[in-house]
CSV table of C-alpha atoms in Angstrom, one decimal:
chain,number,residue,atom,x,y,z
A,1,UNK,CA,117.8,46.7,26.1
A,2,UNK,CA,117.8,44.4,23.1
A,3,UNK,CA,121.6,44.8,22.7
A,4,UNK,CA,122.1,43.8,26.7
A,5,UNK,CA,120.4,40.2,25.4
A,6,UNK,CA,122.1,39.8,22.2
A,7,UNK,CA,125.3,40.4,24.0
A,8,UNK,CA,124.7,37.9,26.8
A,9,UNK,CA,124.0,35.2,23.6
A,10,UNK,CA,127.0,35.8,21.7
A,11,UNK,CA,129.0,35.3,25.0
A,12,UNK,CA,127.0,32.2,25.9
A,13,UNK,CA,127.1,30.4,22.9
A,14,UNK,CA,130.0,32.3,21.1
A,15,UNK,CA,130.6,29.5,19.0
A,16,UNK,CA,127.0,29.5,17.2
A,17,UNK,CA,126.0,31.2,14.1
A,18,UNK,CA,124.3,34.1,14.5
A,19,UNK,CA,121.5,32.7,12.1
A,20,UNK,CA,121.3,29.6,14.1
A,21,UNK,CA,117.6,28.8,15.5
A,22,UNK,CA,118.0,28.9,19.0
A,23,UNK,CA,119.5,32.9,18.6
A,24,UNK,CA,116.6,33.8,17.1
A,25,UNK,CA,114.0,31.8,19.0
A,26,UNK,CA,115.8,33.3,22.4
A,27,UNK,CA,115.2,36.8,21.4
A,28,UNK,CA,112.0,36.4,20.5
A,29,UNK,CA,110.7,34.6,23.1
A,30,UNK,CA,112.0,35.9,26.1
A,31,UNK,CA,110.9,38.8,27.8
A,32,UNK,CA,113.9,41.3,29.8
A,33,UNK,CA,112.6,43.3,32.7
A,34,UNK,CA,114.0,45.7,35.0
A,35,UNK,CA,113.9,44.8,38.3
A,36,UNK,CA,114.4,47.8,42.1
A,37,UNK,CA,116.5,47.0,44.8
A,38,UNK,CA,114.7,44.6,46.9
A,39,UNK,CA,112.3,43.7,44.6
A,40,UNK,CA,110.9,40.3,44.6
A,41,UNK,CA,111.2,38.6,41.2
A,42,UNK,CA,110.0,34.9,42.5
A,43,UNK,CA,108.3,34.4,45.8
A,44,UNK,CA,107.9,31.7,48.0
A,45,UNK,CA,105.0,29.2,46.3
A,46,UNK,CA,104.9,31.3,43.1
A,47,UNK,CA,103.7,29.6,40.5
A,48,UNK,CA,106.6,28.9,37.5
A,49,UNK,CA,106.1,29.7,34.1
A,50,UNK,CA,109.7,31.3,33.4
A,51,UNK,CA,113.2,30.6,34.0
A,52,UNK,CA,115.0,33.6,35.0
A,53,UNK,CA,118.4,34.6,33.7
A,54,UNK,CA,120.6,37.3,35.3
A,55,UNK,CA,121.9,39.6,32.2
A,56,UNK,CA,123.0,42.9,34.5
A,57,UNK,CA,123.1,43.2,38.4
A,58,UNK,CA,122.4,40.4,41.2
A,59,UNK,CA,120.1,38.6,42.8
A,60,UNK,CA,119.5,37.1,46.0
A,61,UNK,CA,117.9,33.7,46.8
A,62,UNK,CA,116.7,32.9,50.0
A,63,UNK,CA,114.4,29.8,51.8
A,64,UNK,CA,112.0,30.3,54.3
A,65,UNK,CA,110.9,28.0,57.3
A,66,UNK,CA,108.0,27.6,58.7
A,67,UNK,CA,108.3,30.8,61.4
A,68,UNK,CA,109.1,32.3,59.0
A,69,UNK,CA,112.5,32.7,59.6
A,70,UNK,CA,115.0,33.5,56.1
A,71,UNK,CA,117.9,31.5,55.0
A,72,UNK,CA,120.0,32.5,52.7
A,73,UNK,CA,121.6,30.1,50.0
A,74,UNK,CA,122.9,32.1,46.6
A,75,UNK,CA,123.3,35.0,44.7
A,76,UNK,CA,122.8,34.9,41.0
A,77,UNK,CA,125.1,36.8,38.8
A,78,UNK,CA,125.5,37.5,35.1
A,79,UNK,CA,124.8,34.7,33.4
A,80,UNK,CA,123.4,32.6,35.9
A,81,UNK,CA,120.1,31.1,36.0
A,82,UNK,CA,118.4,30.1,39.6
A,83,UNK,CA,117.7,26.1,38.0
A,84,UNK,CA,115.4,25.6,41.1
A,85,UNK,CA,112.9,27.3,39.4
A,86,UNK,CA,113.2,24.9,36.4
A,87,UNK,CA,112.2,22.1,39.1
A,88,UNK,CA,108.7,23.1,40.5
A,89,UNK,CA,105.6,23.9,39.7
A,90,UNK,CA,105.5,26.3,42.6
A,91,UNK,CA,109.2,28.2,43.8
A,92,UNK,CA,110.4,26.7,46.7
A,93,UNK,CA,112.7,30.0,47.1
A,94,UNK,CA,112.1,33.7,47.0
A,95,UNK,CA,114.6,35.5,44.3
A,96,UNK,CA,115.1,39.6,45.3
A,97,UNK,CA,117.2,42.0,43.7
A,98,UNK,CA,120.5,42.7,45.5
A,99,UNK,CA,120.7,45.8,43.4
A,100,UNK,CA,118.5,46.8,40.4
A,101,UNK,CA,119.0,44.2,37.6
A,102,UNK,CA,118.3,43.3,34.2
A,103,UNK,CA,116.5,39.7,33.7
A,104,UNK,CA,115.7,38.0,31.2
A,105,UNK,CA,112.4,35.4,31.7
A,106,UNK,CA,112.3,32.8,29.2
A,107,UNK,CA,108.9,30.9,29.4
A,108,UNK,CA,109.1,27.2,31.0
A,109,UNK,CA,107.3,25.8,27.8
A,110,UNK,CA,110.3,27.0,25.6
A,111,UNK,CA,112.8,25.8,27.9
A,112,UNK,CA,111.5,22.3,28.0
A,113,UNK,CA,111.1,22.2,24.5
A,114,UNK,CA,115.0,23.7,23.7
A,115,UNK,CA,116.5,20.8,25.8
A,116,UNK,CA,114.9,18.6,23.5
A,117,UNK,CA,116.1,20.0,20.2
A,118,UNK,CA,119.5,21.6,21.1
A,119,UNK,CA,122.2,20.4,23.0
A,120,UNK,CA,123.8,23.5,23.1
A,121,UNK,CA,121.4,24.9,25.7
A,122,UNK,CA,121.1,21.6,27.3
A,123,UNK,CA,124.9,21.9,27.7
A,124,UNK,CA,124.0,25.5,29.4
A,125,UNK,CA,121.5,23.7,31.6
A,126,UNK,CA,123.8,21.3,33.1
A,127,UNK,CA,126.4,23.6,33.5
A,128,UNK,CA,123.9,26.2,35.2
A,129,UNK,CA,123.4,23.1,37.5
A,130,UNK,CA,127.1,22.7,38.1
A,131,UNK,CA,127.1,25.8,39.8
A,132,UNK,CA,124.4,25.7,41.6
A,133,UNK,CA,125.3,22.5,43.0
A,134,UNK,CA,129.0,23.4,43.6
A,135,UNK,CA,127.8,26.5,45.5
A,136,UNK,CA,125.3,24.2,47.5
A,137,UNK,CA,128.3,22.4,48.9
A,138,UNK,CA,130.4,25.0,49.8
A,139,UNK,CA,127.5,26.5,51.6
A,140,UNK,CA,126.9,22.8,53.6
A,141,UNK,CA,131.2,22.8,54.0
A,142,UNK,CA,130.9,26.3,55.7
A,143,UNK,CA,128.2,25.2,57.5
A,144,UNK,CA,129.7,21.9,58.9
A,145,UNK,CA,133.4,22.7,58.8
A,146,UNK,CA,133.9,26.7,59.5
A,147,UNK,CA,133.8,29.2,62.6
A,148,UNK,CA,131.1,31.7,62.5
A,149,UNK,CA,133.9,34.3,62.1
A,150,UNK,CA,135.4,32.3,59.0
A,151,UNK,CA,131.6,32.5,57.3
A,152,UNK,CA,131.3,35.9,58.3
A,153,UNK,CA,134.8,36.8,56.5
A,154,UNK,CA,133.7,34.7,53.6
A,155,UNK,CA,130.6,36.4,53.0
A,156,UNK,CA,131.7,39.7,53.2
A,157,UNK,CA,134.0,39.1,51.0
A,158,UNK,CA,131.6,37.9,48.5
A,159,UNK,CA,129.1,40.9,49.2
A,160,UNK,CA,132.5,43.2,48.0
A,161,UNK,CA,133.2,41.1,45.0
A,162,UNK,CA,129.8,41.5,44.1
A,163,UNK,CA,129.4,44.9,44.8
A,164,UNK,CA,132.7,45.7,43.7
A,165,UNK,CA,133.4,47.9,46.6
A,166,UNK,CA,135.1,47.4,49.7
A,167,UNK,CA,132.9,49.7,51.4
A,168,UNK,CA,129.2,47.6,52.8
A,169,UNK,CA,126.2,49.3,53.3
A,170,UNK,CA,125.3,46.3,55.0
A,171,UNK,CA,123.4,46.3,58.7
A,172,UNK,CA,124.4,43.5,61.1
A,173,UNK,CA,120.6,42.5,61.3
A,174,UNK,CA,121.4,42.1,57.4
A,175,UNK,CA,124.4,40.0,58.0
A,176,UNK,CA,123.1,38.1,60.7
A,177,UNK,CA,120.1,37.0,58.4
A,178,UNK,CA,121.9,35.8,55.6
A,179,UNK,CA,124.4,33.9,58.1
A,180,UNK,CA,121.2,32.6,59.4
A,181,UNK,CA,122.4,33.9,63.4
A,182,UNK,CA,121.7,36.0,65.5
A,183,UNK,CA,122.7,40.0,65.5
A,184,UNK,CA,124.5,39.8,68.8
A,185,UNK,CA,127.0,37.3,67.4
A,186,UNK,CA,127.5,39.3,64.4
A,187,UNK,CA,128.1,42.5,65.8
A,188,UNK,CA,130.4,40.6,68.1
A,189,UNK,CA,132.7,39.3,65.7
A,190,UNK,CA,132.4,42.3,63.6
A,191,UNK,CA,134.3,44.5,66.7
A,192,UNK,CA,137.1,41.7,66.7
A,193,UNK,CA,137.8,42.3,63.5
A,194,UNK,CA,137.7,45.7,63.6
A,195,UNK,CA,140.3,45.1,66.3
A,196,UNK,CA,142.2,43.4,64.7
A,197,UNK,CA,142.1,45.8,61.3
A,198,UNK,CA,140.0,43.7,59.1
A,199,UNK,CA,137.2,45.7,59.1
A,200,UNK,CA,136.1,49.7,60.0
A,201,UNK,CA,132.7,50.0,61.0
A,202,UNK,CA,129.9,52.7,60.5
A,203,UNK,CA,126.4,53.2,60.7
A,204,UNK,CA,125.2,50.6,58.9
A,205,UNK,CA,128.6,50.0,56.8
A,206,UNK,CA,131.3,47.9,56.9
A,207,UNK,CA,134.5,48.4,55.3
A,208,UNK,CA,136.7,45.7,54.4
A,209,UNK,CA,140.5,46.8,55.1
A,210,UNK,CA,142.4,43.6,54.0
């Protein structure tokens, strides 16, 4: 698994020696674990001591209120870092495995002490936040501008890219979670588009046809 994190730093800082401190001090100081299929790697009030990074499969981050109903806000991908978690003491979001993963956890001490003393990670940092933040509005656009059935289109659409399958196994419970509504409205919608050709659905699975 060595090679998995020597391969994510040569293609996040490609333009660093290989000798160069930061290299060395982020292989030896991180720790990469494997991580099942809805397996929690952060929950909700966790106390931080690592910052995650995503080197192989995806994971899901999700809020909770307090009834304890799920909202769901990102998925993290290779390369991606959930910078929430570099934020609080305790996590203020639960981060599961989509699918079984490869992260890397880099201790918060490290971290802190890195953006001090090279600007090429604090140049990943802000970047990481980019994302996050990017992906923060486009979830309040959908939320304020789009139809339920433009969302749902959206996400499944994501889920494939992701998955890199056009085939879901997906329940509309599932869906109907992360769109934070209700199963009836989901299963709704996912009969028009099956109407329409858009979709062909199965026992828990949906198949994206255009």
């Amino acid at each position: 698994m060595k090679n998995n994190i020597e391969q994510f730093i040569q293609n996040s800082f490609p333009t660093l020696p290989l000798d160069h401190p930061l290299k060395q001090e982020f292989l030896s100081e991180g720790e990469l674990i494997s991580i099942d299929e809805g397996e929690f790697l952060i929950d909700l009030n966790e106390e931080m001591t690592f910052v995650p990074i995503v080197t192989n499969g995806v994971l899901k981050v999700t809020r909770e209120d307090d009834e304890g109903n799920e909202l769901f806000l990102y998925y993290l991908e290779y390369g991606e870092t959930c910078t929430i978690s570099m934020m609080y003491q305790e996590s203020a979001v639960r981060v599961t495995a989509e699918e079984k993963s490869l992260v890397y956890k880099v201790p918060l001490t490290i971290i802190n002490d890195w953006m001090v003393r090279f600007p090429e990670w604090r140049d990943f940092v802000m970047h990481a936040y980019k994302i996050r933040f990017d992906g923060l509005l486009k979830a309040i656009d959908e939320l304020a501008f789009k139809k339920m059935d433009e969302r749902l289109i959206n996400y499944l659409q994501k889920v494939r890219d992701i998955k890199d399958t056009n085939l879901l196994h997906i329940s509309h419970s599932e869906i109907a979670l992360n769109l934070n509504t209700s199963r009836e409205v989901i299963s709704r919608l996912l009969k028009q588009l099956e109407k329409i050709g858009k979709v062909k659905l199965g026992r828990n699975k949906v198949e994206l046809l255009a």
